Amino acid sequence: MGKRWQLTWQNNQPCGQTEADFVASLGLHPVAALLLANRKIRQLDEIERFLEPSWELGIHDPQLFSHMPQVVERIFKALEAGEKITVHGDYDADGVTGSAVMISTLKEISQLLGERNQKELSIVESYIPHRDKEGYGLNPATIDQLHENGTALLITVDCGIASVAEVAKARALGMDVIVVDHHQFGDELPDALCIHPRLPGENYPFKDLAAVGVAWKVACALLTEARKRGLPIPEGHEKWLLDLVAIATITDMVPLLGENRVLETFGLKVLNKTRRAGLQALAKISSYKDSKLDATSVAFGLGPRINAAGRMDHASLALRLMLAETPEQAEELAAQLEEQNRERQKVMAHMMEEAETQLAAASVSPLLAFWSEAWPPALVGLVAGRFLDRTGKPCIAIGRHGGRWVGSGRSTSPFDITAALRKAGEG
């Protein structure tokens, strides 16, 4: 059974109109009008901005982020001084594309500064943890390794906002830290310059950016500053990064409303004429070379392949593909990524068969749970998601790794599965 859709006209009618009057005023199919209204898009100007996203009206100034001036100043200080900068990303498509946005921007500005000033360039390196061996986010061992390698400025992308102890360790070792993130945070924030739309007191008006969108905001501010400093960067150059932004804005399941809607719309236009050898090779191997790329092809074609690297081995493969400089290099990396994705599909098929067997033997329950010692934890979330889509019931899937059971849950909006797990406490 497919995903359950509930189409209900809400009681609070827009502008005091009746349902029929409102639908007629839009010139839309009644179901389309109903979907918009139930998403609280009811005023005519709101509907127009949703259906025809405006760059001028929908994109906000990155300088509205409270720490953006200090972030730009610290990064240019590192670039001017030739310091080593490490971009520490996450292993999913959001972390990979966000890291690619940051790294490509830093390298481009560094190259231009080096040519103008005849100075040694900054070394810009990347670090993505291994999903199974290291887990999500910063960890103390990584901080030690980066310190030994001479990192002076650490920039986290899609992680870091909850890594209070790890950032403190980096600071104690002499590193400055910039956190570029969108995840939940605790009562204490890290001792870092933080670019995060949901921080307490943050002025940035749009709160639902994916991490790649936050990274793009930093890139925009850096490119603007570079132009102010006389570097030959054309106006609008930052739009060529939107191919990467579109991918994770779609795959990370952030609301495609407001600024995200604008980023997705214009990002797909850039993606279809991308200059990036890696994305060209990825589209080709995904059988989209001669097709128009849209949200569906990103969500079910490009995105899963990027994510496959982190699920099956190491996400650095996907990052290297995003940053590939030649078609030959890109085609080789894309072929490796495709092989990993096919292996992911085989393993997933076997896991789904086992889950089906468990489901057939289980009693009727409002919540589904599946488990196997042989299941890789990197894939259990996909199992949970598929059964949620099929049944409409909250689902947990659990695998075993390193002597520990590791699970992932997916749920419908009326039931907060995370809150339920917190309430259950330790077993």
Short mmCIF file of C-alpha atoms in Angstrom, two decimals:
data_model
loop_
_atom_site.label_atom_id
_atom_site.label_comp_id
_atom_site.label_asym_id
_atom_site.label_seq_id
_atom_site.Cartn_x
_atom_site.Cartn_y
_atom_site.Cartn_z
CA MET A 1 0.00 0.00 0.00
CA GLY A 2 1.35 3.43 -0.91
CA LYS A 3 1.85 6.49 1.23
CA ARG A 4 -1.31 7.74 2.86
CA TRP A 5 -2.47 11.15 1.71
CA GLN A 6 -5.07 13.10 3.66
CA LEU A 7 -6.69 15.91 1.71
CA THR A 8 -8.79 17.98 4.07
CA TRP A 9 -9.86 21.58 3.68
CA GLN A 10 -8.89 23.32 6.91
CA ASN A 11 -11.54 25.24 8.82
CA ASN A 12 -9.76 28.60 8.69
CA GLN A 13 -10.61 29.85 5.22
CA PRO A 14 -8.18 32.31 3.58
CA CYS A 15 -9.30 35.93 3.59
CA GLY A 16 -12.76 34.92 4.69
CA GLN A 17 -13.54 33.40 1.29
CA THR A 18 -15.46 30.24 0.79
CA GLU A 19 -13.59 27.22 -0.58
CA ALA A 20 -15.21 27.58 -4.00
CA ASP A 21 -14.43 31.31 -4.22
CA PHE A 22 -10.82 30.73 -3.27
CA VAL A 23 -10.29 27.95 -5.81
CA ALA A 24 -11.91 30.02 -8.54
CA SER A 25 -9.73 33.03 -7.77
CA LEU A 26 -6.56 31.02 -8.34
CA GLY A 27 -7.37 29.38 -11.62
CA LEU A 28 -5.91 26.16 -10.21
CA HIS A 29 -7.16 22.61 -10.03
CA PRO A 30 -9.11 22.28 -6.77
CA VAL A 31 -6.70 19.66 -5.40
CA ALA A 32 -3.72 21.96 -6.08
CA ALA A 33 -5.46 24.82 -4.28
CA LEU A 34 -6.30 22.48 -1.41
CA LEU A 35 -2.70 21.32 -1.05
CA LEU A 36 -1.46 24.90 -1.00
CA ALA A 37 -4.01 25.97 1.59
CA ASN A 38 -3.23 23.05 3.87
CA ARG A 39 0.42 24.10 3.77
CA LYS A 40 -0.68 27.54 4.97
CA ILE A 41 -0.03 29.04 1.53
CA ARG A 42 -3.30 30.90 1.19
CA GLN A 43 -2.72 34.52 0.22
CA LEU A 44 -2.43 35.25 -3.48
CA ASP A 45 1.04 36.81 -3.12
CA GLU A 46 2.24 33.75 -1.16
CA ILE A 47 0.91 31.43 -3.87
CA GLU A 48 2.57 33.47 -6.59
CA ARG A 49 5.94 33.32 -4.79
CA PHE A 50 5.54 29.56 -4.36
CA LEU A 51 4.58 28.84 -7.97
CA GLU A 52 6.95 31.43 -9.48
CA PRO A 53 9.92 31.71 -7.06
CA SER A 54 11.71 35.06 -7.26
CA TRP A 55 15.47 35.35 -6.81
CA GLU A 56 15.22 39.02 -5.88
CA LEU A 57 12.47 38.47 -3.29
CA GLY A 58 13.43 35.03 -2.01
CA ILE A 59 17.20 35.11 -1.42
CA HIS A 60 18.35 36.74 1.82
CA ASP A 61 21.59 38.61 2.47
CA PRO A 62 24.16 36.26 4.08
CA GLN A 63 25.39 39.15 6.20
CA LEU A 64 22.19 38.81 8.22
CA PHE A 65 23.85 35.87 10.00
CA SER A 66 25.14 37.27 13.29
CA HIS A 67 28.65 35.81 13.02
CA MET A 68 29.10 36.18 9.27
CA PRO A 69 31.38 39.27 9.38
CA GLN A 70 33.73 37.53 11.86
CA VAL A 71 33.65 34.31 9.83
CA VAL A 72 34.60 36.11 6.63
CA GLU A 73 37.36 38.02 8.42
CA ARG A 74 38.84 34.85 9.96
CA ILE A 75 38.77 32.91 6.70
CA PHE A 76 40.46 35.71 4.75
CA LYS A 77 43.07 35.98 7.48
CA ALA A 78 43.82 32.28 6.97
CA LEU A 79 43.88 32.61 3.19
CA GLU A 80 46.12 35.69 3.24
CA ALA A 81 48.55 34.02 5.68
CA GLY A 82 48.66 30.68 3.84
CA GLU A 83 47.33 28.75 6.83
CA LYS A 84 46.11 25.19 6.54
CA ILE A 85 42.30 25.00 6.50
CA THR A 86 40.45 21.72 7.00
CA VAL A 87 36.79 21.36 6.03
CA HIS A 88 35.23 18.60 8.13
CA GLY A 89 31.99 17.40 6.57
CA ASP A 90 29.39 14.73 7.15
CA TYR A 91 29.09 11.49 5.19
CA ASP A 92 25.66 12.07 3.61
CA ALA A 93 24.76 14.03 0.48
CA ASP A 94 24.20 17.22 2.47
CA GLY A 95 27.62 17.03 4.12
CA VAL A 96 29.35 16.02 0.88
CA THR A 97 27.84 18.75 -1.28
CA GLY A 98 28.19 21.33 1.49
CA SER A 99 31.87 20.43 1.84
CA ALA A 100 32.29 20.70 -1.94
CA VAL A 101 30.73 24.19 -1.92
CA MET A 102 33.07 25.31 0.84
CA ILE A 103 36.24 23.69 -0.51
CA SER A 104 35.80 24.86 -4.10
CA THR A 105 35.14 28.43 -2.94
CA LEU A 106 38.15 28.49 -0.60
CA LYS A 107 40.45 27.06 -3.26
CA GLU A 108 39.26 29.50 -5.90
CA ILE A 109 39.83 32.53 -3.68
CA SER A 110 43.15 31.16 -2.45
CA GLN A 111 44.32 30.68 -6.04
CA LEU A 112 43.42 34.26 -6.96
CA LEU A 113 45.09 35.67 -3.83
CA GLY A 114 48.21 33.67 -4.53
CA GLU A 115 48.44 34.88 -8.11
CA ARG A 116 47.94 38.50 -7.10
CA ASN A 117 50.18 38.55 -4.05
CA GLN A 118 52.74 36.02 -5.29
CA LYS A 119 52.41 34.20 -2.00
CA GLU A 120 52.21 30.56 -1.08
CA LEU A 121 48.63 29.33 -1.25
CA SER A 122 46.65 28.12 1.71
CA ILE A 123 46.34 24.36 1.93
CA VAL A 124 42.65 23.46 1.90
CA GLU A 125 41.99 19.88 2.94
CA SER A 126 38.90 17.83 3.62
CA TYR A 127 37.97 15.33 6.30
CA ILE A 128 34.90 13.13 6.38
CA PRO A 129 34.60 10.48 9.09
CA HIS A 130 33.94 6.84 8.30
CA ARG A 131 30.30 6.18 9.05
CA ASP A 132 30.75 2.85 10.88
CA LYS A 133 34.23 3.24 12.32
CA GLU A 134 34.03 6.86 13.53
CA GLY A 135 30.35 7.80 13.53
CA TYR A 136 28.74 11.15 13.05
CA GLY A 137 30.46 14.48 13.71
CA LEU A 138 33.70 15.46 15.38
CA ASN A 139 35.52 13.11 17.71
CA PRO A 140 38.60 13.61 19.91
CA ALA A 141 40.85 11.34 17.83
CA THR A 142 40.08 13.38 14.73
CA ILE A 143 40.98 16.60 16.54
CA ASP A 144 44.36 15.11 17.49
CA GLN A 145 44.96 14.02 13.91
CA LEU A 146 44.08 17.43 12.46
CA HIS A 147 46.31 19.14 15.00
CA GLU A 148 49.25 16.88 14.10
CA ASN A 149 48.66 17.66 10.43
CA GLY A 150 48.96 21.39 11.09
CA THR A 151 45.36 22.54 10.75
CA ALA A 152 45.06 26.16 11.89
CA LEU A 153 41.41 26.72 10.96
CA LEU A 154 38.78 23.99 11.21
CA ILE A 155 35.47 24.50 9.39
CA THR A 156 32.72 21.98 10.07
CA VAL A 157 29.91 21.49 7.57
CA ASP A 158 26.68 19.67 8.47
CA CYS A 159 28.05 18.85 11.92
CA GLY A 160 29.75 20.50 14.88
CA ILE A 161 26.96 22.41 16.60
CA ALA A 162 26.62 19.72 19.28
CA SER A 163 30.36 18.95 19.53
CA VAL A 164 31.07 21.18 22.52
CA ALA A 165 33.85 19.07 24.06
CA GLU A 166 35.54 18.35 20.73
CA VAL A 167 35.57 22.02 19.72
CA ALA A 168 36.96 22.92 23.15
CA LYS A 169 39.78 20.45 22.58
CA ALA A 170 40.53 21.94 19.17
CA ARG A 171 40.64 25.41 20.68
CA ALA A 172 42.94 24.25 23.47
CA LEU A 173 45.30 22.88 20.80
CA GLY A 174 45.41 26.26 19.07
CA MET A 175 42.88 25.78 16.28
CA ASP A 176 40.18 28.29 15.46
CA VAL A 177 36.82 26.71 14.63
CA ILE A 178 33.93 27.76 12.41
CA VAL A 179 30.74 25.71 12.60
CA VAL A 180 28.43 25.65 9.57
CA ASP A 181 25.44 23.54 10.53
CA HIS A 182 21.66 23.21 10.74
CA HIS A 183 21.19 20.37 13.23
CA GLN A 184 19.73 20.39 16.71
CA PHE A 185 21.93 21.70 19.51
CA GLY A 186 22.02 21.34 23.26
CA ASP A 187 21.93 23.81 26.12
CA GLU A 188 25.60 24.66 25.58
CA LEU A 189 27.03 25.85 22.28
CA PRO A 190 30.60 25.23 21.09
CA ASP A 191 33.31 27.86 21.51
CA ALA A 192 33.32 28.69 17.82
CA LEU A 193 32.03 31.13 15.24
CA CYS A 194 28.69 29.52 14.38
CA ILE A 195 26.65 29.97 11.20
CA HIS A 196 23.37 28.25 12.01
CA PRO A 197 19.93 29.67 11.16
CA ARG A 198 18.19 28.41 14.31
CA LEU A 199 20.57 29.60 17.01
CA PRO A 200 18.99 31.64 19.84
CA GLY A 201 18.89 35.29 18.85
CA GLU A 202 19.99 34.58 15.27
CA ASN A 203 18.84 37.31 12.88
CA TYR A 204 18.75 35.26 9.69
CA PRO A 205 15.08 35.18 8.66
CA PHE A 206 14.84 31.73 7.02
CA LYS A 207 15.34 28.87 9.46
CA ASP A 208 15.02 25.73 7.32
CA LEU A 209 18.16 25.73 5.16
CA ALA A 210 19.94 22.44 4.59
CA ALA A 211 23.61 22.46 5.57
CA VAL A 212 24.57 22.92 1.93
CA GLY A 213 22.40 26.05 1.89
CA VAL A 214 24.16 27.39 4.98
CA ALA A 215 27.55 26.60 3.39
CA TRP A 216 26.43 28.43 0.25
CA LYS A 217 25.62 31.48 2.35
CA VAL A 218 29.19 31.50 3.67
CA ALA A 219 30.48 31.06 0.11
CA CYS A 220 28.38 34.02 -1.08
CA ALA A 221 29.76 36.23 1.69
CA LEU A 222 33.32 35.16 0.86
CA LEU A 223 32.92 35.83 -2.85
CA THR A 224 31.41 39.27 -2.14
CA GLU A 225 34.37 40.09 0.11
CA ALA A 226 36.78 38.83 -2.54
CA ARG A 227 35.29 41.24 -5.07
CA LYS A 228 35.60 44.08 -2.53
CA ARG A 229 39.29 43.19 -2.22
CA GLY A 230 39.74 43.53 -5.95
CA LEU A 231 39.81 39.88 -6.96
CA PRO A 232 38.43 39.21 -10.48
CA ILE A 233 35.27 37.31 -9.53
CA PRO A 234 32.25 38.16 -11.72
CA GLU A 235 28.97 39.28 -10.20
CA GLY A 236 26.62 36.33 -9.85
CA HIS A 237 29.48 33.81 -9.86
CA GLU A 238 28.03 32.21 -6.72
CA LYS A 239 25.05 30.96 -8.74
CA TRP A 240 27.29 28.34 -10.36
CA LEU A 241 27.43 26.63 -6.94
CA LEU A 242 23.68 26.08 -6.98
CA ASP A 243 23.96 22.72 -8.75
CA LEU A 244 25.41 21.33 -5.52
CA VAL A 245 22.92 23.27 -3.39
CA ALA A 246 19.93 21.87 -5.28
CA ILE A 247 21.00 18.25 -4.74
CA ALA A 248 21.08 18.31 -0.94
CA THR A 249 18.19 20.75 -0.58
CA ILE A 250 16.14 18.00 -2.20
CA THR A 251 17.74 14.90 -0.65
CA ASP A 252 17.97 16.23 2.92
CA MET A 253 14.16 16.54 3.08
CA VAL A 254 14.10 20.16 4.25
CA PRO A 255 10.81 21.98 3.53
CA LEU A 256 10.79 23.15 -0.08
CA LEU A 257 9.26 26.46 0.89
CA GLY A 258 10.58 30.02 1.14
CA GLU A 259 14.26 30.35 0.34
CA ASN A 260 14.64 26.60 -0.17
CA ARG A 261 12.05 26.78 -2.93
CA VAL A 262 14.12 29.45 -4.68
CA LEU A 263 17.37 27.50 -4.23
CA GLU A 264 15.78 24.35 -5.60
CA THR A 265 14.19 26.10 -8.59
CA PHE A 266 17.30 27.97 -9.72
CA GLY A 267 19.62 25.17 -8.59
CA LEU A 268 17.95 22.69 -10.93
CA LYS A 269 18.46 25.15 -13.79
CA VAL A 270 22.18 25.32 -12.99
CA LEU A 271 22.37 21.55 -12.51
CA ASN A 272 21.05 20.99 -16.03
CA LYS A 273 23.91 23.04 -17.46
CA THR A 274 26.52 22.22 -14.82
CA ARG A 275 30.18 22.83 -15.58
CA ARG A 276 31.17 20.28 -12.94
CA ALA A 277 32.83 17.23 -14.48
CA GLY A 278 31.79 15.08 -11.52
CA LEU A 279 28.09 15.89 -11.83
CA GLN A 280 28.21 15.43 -15.59
CA ALA A 281 29.71 11.97 -15.10
CA LEU A 282 27.22 11.14 -12.36
CA ALA A 283 24.27 12.14 -14.55
CA LYS A 284 25.67 10.04 -17.39
CA ILE A 285 26.19 6.90 -15.34
CA SER A 286 22.75 7.37 -13.75
CA SER A 287 21.23 7.39 -17.27
CA TYR A 288 20.22 11.05 -17.05
CA LYS A 289 22.80 12.41 -19.49
CA ASP A 290 20.22 13.36 -22.13
CA SER A 291 17.28 13.93 -19.79
CA LYS A 292 16.22 17.03 -17.93
CA LEU A 293 17.21 16.70 -14.29
CA ASP A 294 14.37 17.47 -11.89
CA ALA A 295 13.59 16.89 -8.22
CA THR A 296 12.61 13.27 -8.91
CA SER A 297 15.81 12.39 -10.74
CA VAL A 298 17.85 14.03 -7.98
CA ALA A 299 15.92 12.31 -5.18
CA PHE A 300 15.94 8.85 -6.76
CA GLY A 301 18.96 8.99 -9.06
CA LEU A 302 21.82 11.31 -8.13
CA GLY A 303 21.18 11.56 -4.37
CA PRO A 304 21.17 7.82 -3.57
CA ARG A 305 24.39 7.34 -5.50
CA ILE A 306 26.12 10.12 -3.56
CA ASN A 307 24.84 8.63 -0.31
CA ALA A 308 25.94 5.13 -1.33
CA ALA A 309 29.59 6.06 -0.84
CA GLY A 310 29.14 6.74 2.88
CA ARG A 311 26.78 3.80 3.37
CA MET A 312 28.95 1.16 1.70
CA ASP A 313 32.52 2.38 2.28
CA HIS A 314 33.66 5.99 2.64
CA ALA A 315 32.00 9.25 1.59
CA SER A 316 35.34 10.70 0.49
CA LEU A 317 34.72 8.95 -2.85
CA ALA A 318 31.60 11.06 -3.43
CA LEU A 319 33.41 14.25 -2.37
CA ARG A 320 36.29 13.55 -4.74
CA LEU A 321 33.73 13.08 -7.51
CA MET A 322 32.09 16.44 -6.72
CA LEU A 323 35.52 18.10 -6.90
CA ALA A 324 36.89 16.19 -9.90
CA GLU A 325 38.80 18.45 -12.27
CA THR A 326 38.90 16.35 -15.45
CA PRO A 327 36.31 14.24 -17.30
CA GLU A 328 38.62 11.21 -17.12
CA GLN A 329 38.97 11.45 -13.36
CA ALA A 330 35.25 12.05 -12.96
CA GLU A 331 34.26 9.05 -15.08
CA GLU A 332 36.53 6.74 -13.09
CA LEU A 333 35.14 7.95 -9.76
CA ALA A 334 31.54 7.81 -11.03
CA ALA A 335 32.07 4.19 -12.09
CA GLN A 336 33.29 3.33 -8.58
CA LEU A 337 30.30 5.09 -7.08
CA GLU A 338 27.91 3.23 -9.38
CA GLU A 339 29.44 -0.08 -8.32
CA GLN A 340 28.88 0.81 -4.66
CA ASN A 341 25.31 1.82 -5.37
CA ARG A 342 24.58 -1.49 -7.08
CA GLU A 343 26.02 -3.33 -4.09
CA ARG A 344 23.81 -1.21 -1.82
CA GLN A 345 20.78 -2.21 -3.89
CA LYS A 346 21.66 -5.92 -3.57
CA VAL A 347 22.12 -5.71 0.19
CA MET A 348 18.92 -3.69 0.54
CA ALA A 349 16.94 -6.26 -1.46
CA HIS A 350 18.09 -9.01 0.92
CA MET A 351 17.28 -6.89 3.97
CA MET A 352 13.80 -6.16 2.66
CA GLU A 353 13.16 -9.87 2.09
CA GLU A 354 14.13 -10.62 5.69
CA ALA A 355 11.97 -7.77 6.95
CA GLU A 356 9.01 -9.06 4.93
CA THR A 357 9.41 -12.45 6.60
CA GLN A 358 9.46 -10.84 10.04
CA LEU A 359 6.41 -8.75 9.18
CA ALA A 360 4.43 -11.81 8.05
CA ALA A 361 5.17 -13.57 11.35
CA ALA A 362 4.44 -10.56 13.57
CA SER A 363 1.19 -9.74 15.28
CA VAL A 364 -0.71 -6.59 14.32
CA SER A 365 0.92 -3.55 15.94
CA PRO A 366 0.73 0.25 15.60
CA LEU A 367 4.55 0.30 15.41
CA LEU A 368 6.80 -1.91 13.28
CA ALA A 369 10.22 -3.19 14.35
CA PHE A 370 12.70 -5.26 12.33
CA TRP A 371 16.18 -6.47 13.25
CA SER A 372 19.05 -8.70 12.22
CA GLU A 373 22.61 -9.12 13.41
CA ALA A 374 23.73 -9.20 9.78
CA TRP A 375 22.21 -5.86 8.80
CA PRO A 376 24.68 -2.98 8.33
CA PRO A 377 23.56 0.00 10.46
CA ALA A 378 24.20 2.33 7.54
CA LEU A 379 21.21 0.86 5.69
CA VAL A 380 18.64 0.25 8.43
CA GLY A 381 17.16 3.73 8.04
CA LEU A 382 16.31 2.91 4.43
CA VAL A 383 14.41 -0.19 5.54
CA ALA A 384 12.48 1.83 8.13
CA GLY A 385 11.67 4.49 5.56
CA ARG A 386 10.35 2.05 3.00
CA PHE A 387 8.04 0.33 5.44
CA LEU A 388 6.79 3.68 6.72
CA ASP A 389 5.90 4.62 3.13
CA ARG A 390 4.17 1.29 2.55
CA THR A 391 2.21 0.99 5.77
CA GLY A 392 1.92 4.49 7.20
CA LYS A 393 3.09 3.10 10.55
CA PRO A 394 6.12 4.28 12.54
CA CYS A 395 8.99 1.87 11.96
CA ILE A 396 12.32 1.01 13.59
CA ALA A 397 14.98 -1.14 11.92
CA ILE A 398 18.03 -2.35 13.84
CA GLY A 399 21.36 -3.89 12.85
CA ARG A 400 24.48 -4.88 14.74
CA HIS A 401 27.96 -3.42 14.44
CA GLY A 402 31.00 -3.63 16.68
CA GLY A 403 29.15 -5.52 19.41
CA ARG A 404 26.37 -2.91 19.57
CA TRP A 405 22.84 -2.83 18.26
CA VAL A 406 22.32 0.30 16.14
CA GLY A 407 18.87 1.31 14.96
CA SER A 408 17.11 3.97 12.96
CA GLY A 409 13.47 5.02 13.11
CA ARG A 410 11.03 6.72 10.77
CA SER A 411 7.63 8.02 11.76
CA THR A 412 4.53 9.88 10.65
CA SER A 413 4.02 13.45 11.83
CA PRO A 414 1.43 12.70 14.57
CA PHE A 415 3.90 10.45 16.42
CA ASP A 416 7.27 11.84 17.53
CA ILE A 417 9.40 8.71 17.57
CA THR A 418 12.44 10.56 18.96
CA ALA A 419 10.46 11.86 21.92
CA ALA A 420 9.08 8.36 22.52
CA LEU A 421 12.58 6.89 22.62
CA ARG A 422 13.72 9.57 25.07
CA LYS A 423 10.76 8.83 27.29
CA ALA A 424 11.49 5.08 27.20
CA GLY A 425 15.05 5.78 28.42
CA GLU A 426 17.84 3.26 28.57
CA GLY A 427 16.79 -0.37 28.25
#
